[in-house]
mmCIF file of C-alpha atoms in Angstrom:
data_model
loop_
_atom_site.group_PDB
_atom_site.id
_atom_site.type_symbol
_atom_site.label_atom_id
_atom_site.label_comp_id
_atom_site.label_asym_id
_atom_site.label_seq_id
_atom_site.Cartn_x
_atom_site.Cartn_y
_atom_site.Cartn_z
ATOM 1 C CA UNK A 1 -22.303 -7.318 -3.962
ATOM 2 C CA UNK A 2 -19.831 -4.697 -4.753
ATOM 3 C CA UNK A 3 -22.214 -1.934 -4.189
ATOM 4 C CA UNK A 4 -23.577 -3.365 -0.683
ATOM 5 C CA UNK A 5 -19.872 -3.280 0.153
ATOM 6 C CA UNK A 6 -19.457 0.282 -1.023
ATOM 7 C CA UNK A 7 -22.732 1.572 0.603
ATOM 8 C CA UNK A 8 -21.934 -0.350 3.668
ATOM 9 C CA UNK A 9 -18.286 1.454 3.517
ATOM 10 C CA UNK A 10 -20.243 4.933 2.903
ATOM 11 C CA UNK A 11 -22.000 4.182 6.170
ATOM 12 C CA UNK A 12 -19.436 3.658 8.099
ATOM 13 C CA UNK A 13 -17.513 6.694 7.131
ATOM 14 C CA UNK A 14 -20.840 8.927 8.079
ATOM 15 C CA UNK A 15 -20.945 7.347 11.688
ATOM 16 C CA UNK A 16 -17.530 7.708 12.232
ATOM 17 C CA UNK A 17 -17.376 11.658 10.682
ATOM 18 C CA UNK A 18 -20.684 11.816 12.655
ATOM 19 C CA UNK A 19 -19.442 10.915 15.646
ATOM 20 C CA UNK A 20 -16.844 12.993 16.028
ATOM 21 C CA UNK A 21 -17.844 16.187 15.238
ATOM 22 C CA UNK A 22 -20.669 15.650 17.730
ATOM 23 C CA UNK A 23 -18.082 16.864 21.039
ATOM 24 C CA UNK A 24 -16.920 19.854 18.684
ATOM 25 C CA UNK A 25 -20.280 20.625 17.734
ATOM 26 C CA UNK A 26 -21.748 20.708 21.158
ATOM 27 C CA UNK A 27 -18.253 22.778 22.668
ATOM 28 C CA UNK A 28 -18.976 25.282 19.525
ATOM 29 C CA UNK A 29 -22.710 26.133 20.685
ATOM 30 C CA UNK A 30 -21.961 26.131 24.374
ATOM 31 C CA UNK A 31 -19.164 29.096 23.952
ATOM 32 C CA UNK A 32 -20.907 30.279 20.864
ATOM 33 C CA UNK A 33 -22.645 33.655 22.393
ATOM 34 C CA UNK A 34 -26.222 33.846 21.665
ATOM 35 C CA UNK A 35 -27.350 36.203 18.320
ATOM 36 C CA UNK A 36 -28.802 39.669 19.777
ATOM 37 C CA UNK A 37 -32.736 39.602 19.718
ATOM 38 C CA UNK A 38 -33.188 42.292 17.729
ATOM 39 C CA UNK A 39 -31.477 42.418 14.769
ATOM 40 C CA UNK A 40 -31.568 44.667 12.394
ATOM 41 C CA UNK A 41 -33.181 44.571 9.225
ATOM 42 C CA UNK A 42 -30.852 44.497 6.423
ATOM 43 C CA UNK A 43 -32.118 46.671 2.825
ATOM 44 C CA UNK A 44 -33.260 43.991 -0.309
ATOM 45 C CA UNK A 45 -33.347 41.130 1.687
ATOM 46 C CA UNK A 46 -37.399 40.096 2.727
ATOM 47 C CA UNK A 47 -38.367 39.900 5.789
ATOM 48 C CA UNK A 48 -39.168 35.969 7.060
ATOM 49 C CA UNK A 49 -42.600 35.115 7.172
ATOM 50 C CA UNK A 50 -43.947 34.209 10.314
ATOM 51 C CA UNK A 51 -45.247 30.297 10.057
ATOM 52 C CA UNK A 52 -48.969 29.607 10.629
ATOM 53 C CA UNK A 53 -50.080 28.339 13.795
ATOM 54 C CA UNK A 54 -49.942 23.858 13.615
ATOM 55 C CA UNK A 55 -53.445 22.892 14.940
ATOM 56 C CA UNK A 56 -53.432 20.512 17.825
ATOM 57 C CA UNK A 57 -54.287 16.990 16.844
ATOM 58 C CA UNK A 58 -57.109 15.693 19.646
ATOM 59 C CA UNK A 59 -56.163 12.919 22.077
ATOM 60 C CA UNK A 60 -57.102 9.473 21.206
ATOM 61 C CA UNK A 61 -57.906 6.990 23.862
ATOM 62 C CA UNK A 62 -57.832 3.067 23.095
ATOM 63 C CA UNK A 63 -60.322 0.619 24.515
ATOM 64 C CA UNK A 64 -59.391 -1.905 26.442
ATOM 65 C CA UNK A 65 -59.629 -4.987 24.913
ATOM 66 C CA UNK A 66 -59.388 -8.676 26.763
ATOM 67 C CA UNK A 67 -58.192 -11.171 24.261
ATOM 68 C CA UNK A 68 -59.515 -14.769 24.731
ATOM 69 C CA UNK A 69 -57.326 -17.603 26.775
ATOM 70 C CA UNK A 70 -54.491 -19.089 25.231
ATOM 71 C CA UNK A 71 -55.657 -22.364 24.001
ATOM 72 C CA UNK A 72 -53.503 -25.809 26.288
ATOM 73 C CA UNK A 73 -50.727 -26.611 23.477
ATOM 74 C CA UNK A 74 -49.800 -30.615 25.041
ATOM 75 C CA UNK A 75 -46.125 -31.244 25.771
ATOM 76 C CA UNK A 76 -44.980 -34.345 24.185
ATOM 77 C CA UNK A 77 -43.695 -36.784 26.537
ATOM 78 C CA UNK A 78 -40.428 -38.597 26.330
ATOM 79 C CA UNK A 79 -40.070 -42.123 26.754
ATOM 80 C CA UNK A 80 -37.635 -43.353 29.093
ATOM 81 C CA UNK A 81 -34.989 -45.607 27.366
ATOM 82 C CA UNK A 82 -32.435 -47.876 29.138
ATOM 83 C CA UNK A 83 -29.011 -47.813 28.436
ATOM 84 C CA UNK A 84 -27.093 -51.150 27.710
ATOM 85 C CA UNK A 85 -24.008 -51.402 29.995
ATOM 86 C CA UNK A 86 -20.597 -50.046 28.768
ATOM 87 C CA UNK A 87 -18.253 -52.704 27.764
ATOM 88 C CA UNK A 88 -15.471 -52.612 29.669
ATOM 89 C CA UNK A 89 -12.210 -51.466 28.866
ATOM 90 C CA UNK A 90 -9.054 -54.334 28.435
ATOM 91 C CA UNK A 91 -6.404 -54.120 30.964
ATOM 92 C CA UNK A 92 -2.995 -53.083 29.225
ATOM 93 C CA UNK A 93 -0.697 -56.100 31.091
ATOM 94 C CA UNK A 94 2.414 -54.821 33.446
ATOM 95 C CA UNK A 95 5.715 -55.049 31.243
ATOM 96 C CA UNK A 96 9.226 -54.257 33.023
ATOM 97 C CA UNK A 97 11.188 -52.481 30.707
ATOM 98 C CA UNK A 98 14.950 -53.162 30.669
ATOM 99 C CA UNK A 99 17.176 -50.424 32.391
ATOM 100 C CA UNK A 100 18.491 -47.912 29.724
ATOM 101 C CA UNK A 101 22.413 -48.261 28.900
ATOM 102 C CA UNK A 102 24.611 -46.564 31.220
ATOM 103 C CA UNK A 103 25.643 -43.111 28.679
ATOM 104 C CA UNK A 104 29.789 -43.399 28.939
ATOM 105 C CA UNK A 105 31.298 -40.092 30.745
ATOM 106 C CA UNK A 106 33.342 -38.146 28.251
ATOM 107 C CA UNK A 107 36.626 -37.178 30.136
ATOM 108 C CA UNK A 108 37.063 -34.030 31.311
ATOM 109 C CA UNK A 109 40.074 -31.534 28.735
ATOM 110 C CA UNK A 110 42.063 -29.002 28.388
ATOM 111 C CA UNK A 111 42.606 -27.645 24.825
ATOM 112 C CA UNK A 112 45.829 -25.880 23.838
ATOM 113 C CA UNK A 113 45.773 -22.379 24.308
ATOM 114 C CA UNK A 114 45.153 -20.595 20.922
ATOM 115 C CA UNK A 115 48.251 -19.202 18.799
ATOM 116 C CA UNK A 116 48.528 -15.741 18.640
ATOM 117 C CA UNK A 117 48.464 -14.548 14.452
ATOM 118 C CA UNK A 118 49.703 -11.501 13.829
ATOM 119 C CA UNK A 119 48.049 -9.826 10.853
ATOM 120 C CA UNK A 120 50.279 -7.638 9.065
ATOM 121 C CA UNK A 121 49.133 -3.898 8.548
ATOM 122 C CA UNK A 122 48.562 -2.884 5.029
ATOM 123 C CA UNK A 123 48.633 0.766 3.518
ATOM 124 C CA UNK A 124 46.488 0.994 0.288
ATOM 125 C CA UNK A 125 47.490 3.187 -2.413
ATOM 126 C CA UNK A 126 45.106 5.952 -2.862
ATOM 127 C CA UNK A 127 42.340 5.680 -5.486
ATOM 128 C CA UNK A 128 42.801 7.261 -8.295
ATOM 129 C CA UNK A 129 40.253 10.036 -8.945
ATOM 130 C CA UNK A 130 37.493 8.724 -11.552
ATOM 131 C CA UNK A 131 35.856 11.408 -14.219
ATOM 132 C CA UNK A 132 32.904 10.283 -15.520
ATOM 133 C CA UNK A 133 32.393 12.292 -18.824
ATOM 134 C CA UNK A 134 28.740 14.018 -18.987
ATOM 135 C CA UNK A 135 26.722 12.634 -21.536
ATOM 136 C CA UNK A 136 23.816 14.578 -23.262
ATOM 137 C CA UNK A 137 20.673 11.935 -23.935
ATOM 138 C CA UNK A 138 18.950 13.111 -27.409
ATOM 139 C CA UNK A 139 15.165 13.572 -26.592
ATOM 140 C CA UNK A 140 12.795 11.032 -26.549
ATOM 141 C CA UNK A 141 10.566 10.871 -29.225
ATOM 142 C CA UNK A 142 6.995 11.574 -28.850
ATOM 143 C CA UNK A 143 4.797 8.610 -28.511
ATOM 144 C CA UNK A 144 1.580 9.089 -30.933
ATOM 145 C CA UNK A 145 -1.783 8.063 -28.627
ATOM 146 C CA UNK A 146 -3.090 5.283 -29.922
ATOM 147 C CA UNK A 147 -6.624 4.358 -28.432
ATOM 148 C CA UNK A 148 -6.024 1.034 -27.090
ATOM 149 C CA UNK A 149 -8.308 0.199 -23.405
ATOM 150 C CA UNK A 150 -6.326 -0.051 -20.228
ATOM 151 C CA UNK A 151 -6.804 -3.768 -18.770
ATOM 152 C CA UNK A 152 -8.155 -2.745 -15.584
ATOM 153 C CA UNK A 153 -10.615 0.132 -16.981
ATOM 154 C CA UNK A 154 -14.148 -1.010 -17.355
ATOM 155 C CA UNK A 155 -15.370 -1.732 -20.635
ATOM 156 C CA UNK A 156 -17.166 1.117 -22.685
ATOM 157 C CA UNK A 157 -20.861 0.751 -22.420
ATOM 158 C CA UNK A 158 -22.492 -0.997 -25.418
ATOM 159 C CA UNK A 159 -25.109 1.117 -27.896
#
């Protein structure tokens, strides 16, 4: 499964690249000029060998053929059925519902306008200046490797 996902993933990544360098590709060659016909041969490199001539394959004609009628498949008929009548449905009986309490109006008042508080102004006392000392770590040992297996490496093939 996980390598249909990662094939299916390598797909998509070539039709995406694919598509689009396509635009780029076909802007290159249209402002690309063309190579000059005769160029020039260049010392130690062989010359390319012309390819042989690719023989024409003959045309090939196909006989007509009639193929025989199609045989009459029957078509099953359906029976009509008859429905019973739906039952019908009970009538829900009219109820009068008692009129809802009248909700008492809450009278209408003023509150008392708020006191004014006067917060008092405070001047801190500067902070005093903090030295933090420098401190020089010793070095950190070296760790010997020990060859224990990561939990999320694979396991090492068996012999």
């Amino acid at each position: 499964m996980a390598s249909t996902a990662s094939f299916l993933a390598a797909i998509m990544v070539c039709a995406v690249l694919s598509s689009n360098t396509c635009h780029g590709t076909r802007n290159l060659a249209d402002t690309t000029p063309p190579a000059s016909p005769t160029a020039a041969p260049v010392p130690g490199i062989p010359a390319v060998p012309t390819l042989p001539a690719v023989p024409t394959v003959p045309a090939v004609t196909v006989p007509q053929v009639t193929l025989p009628p199609m045989p009459a498949v029957p078509v099953p008929t359906v029976p009509a059925v008859t429905v019973p009548p739906m039952s019908t449905m009970p009538t829900v009986p009219q109820v009068t519902l008692p009129p809802l309490p009248v909700v008492p109006s809450v009278p209408k008042m003023t509150m008392p306008p708020m006191p004014s508080i006067v917060v008092p102004k405070l001047t801190m006392p500067p902070m005093p200046a903090i030295v933090v000392p420098k401190v020089t770590m010793p070095q950190i040992p070296a760790i010997p490797s020990i060859n224990v297996p990561m939990p999320f490496l694979a396991p090492p093939p068996s012999a």
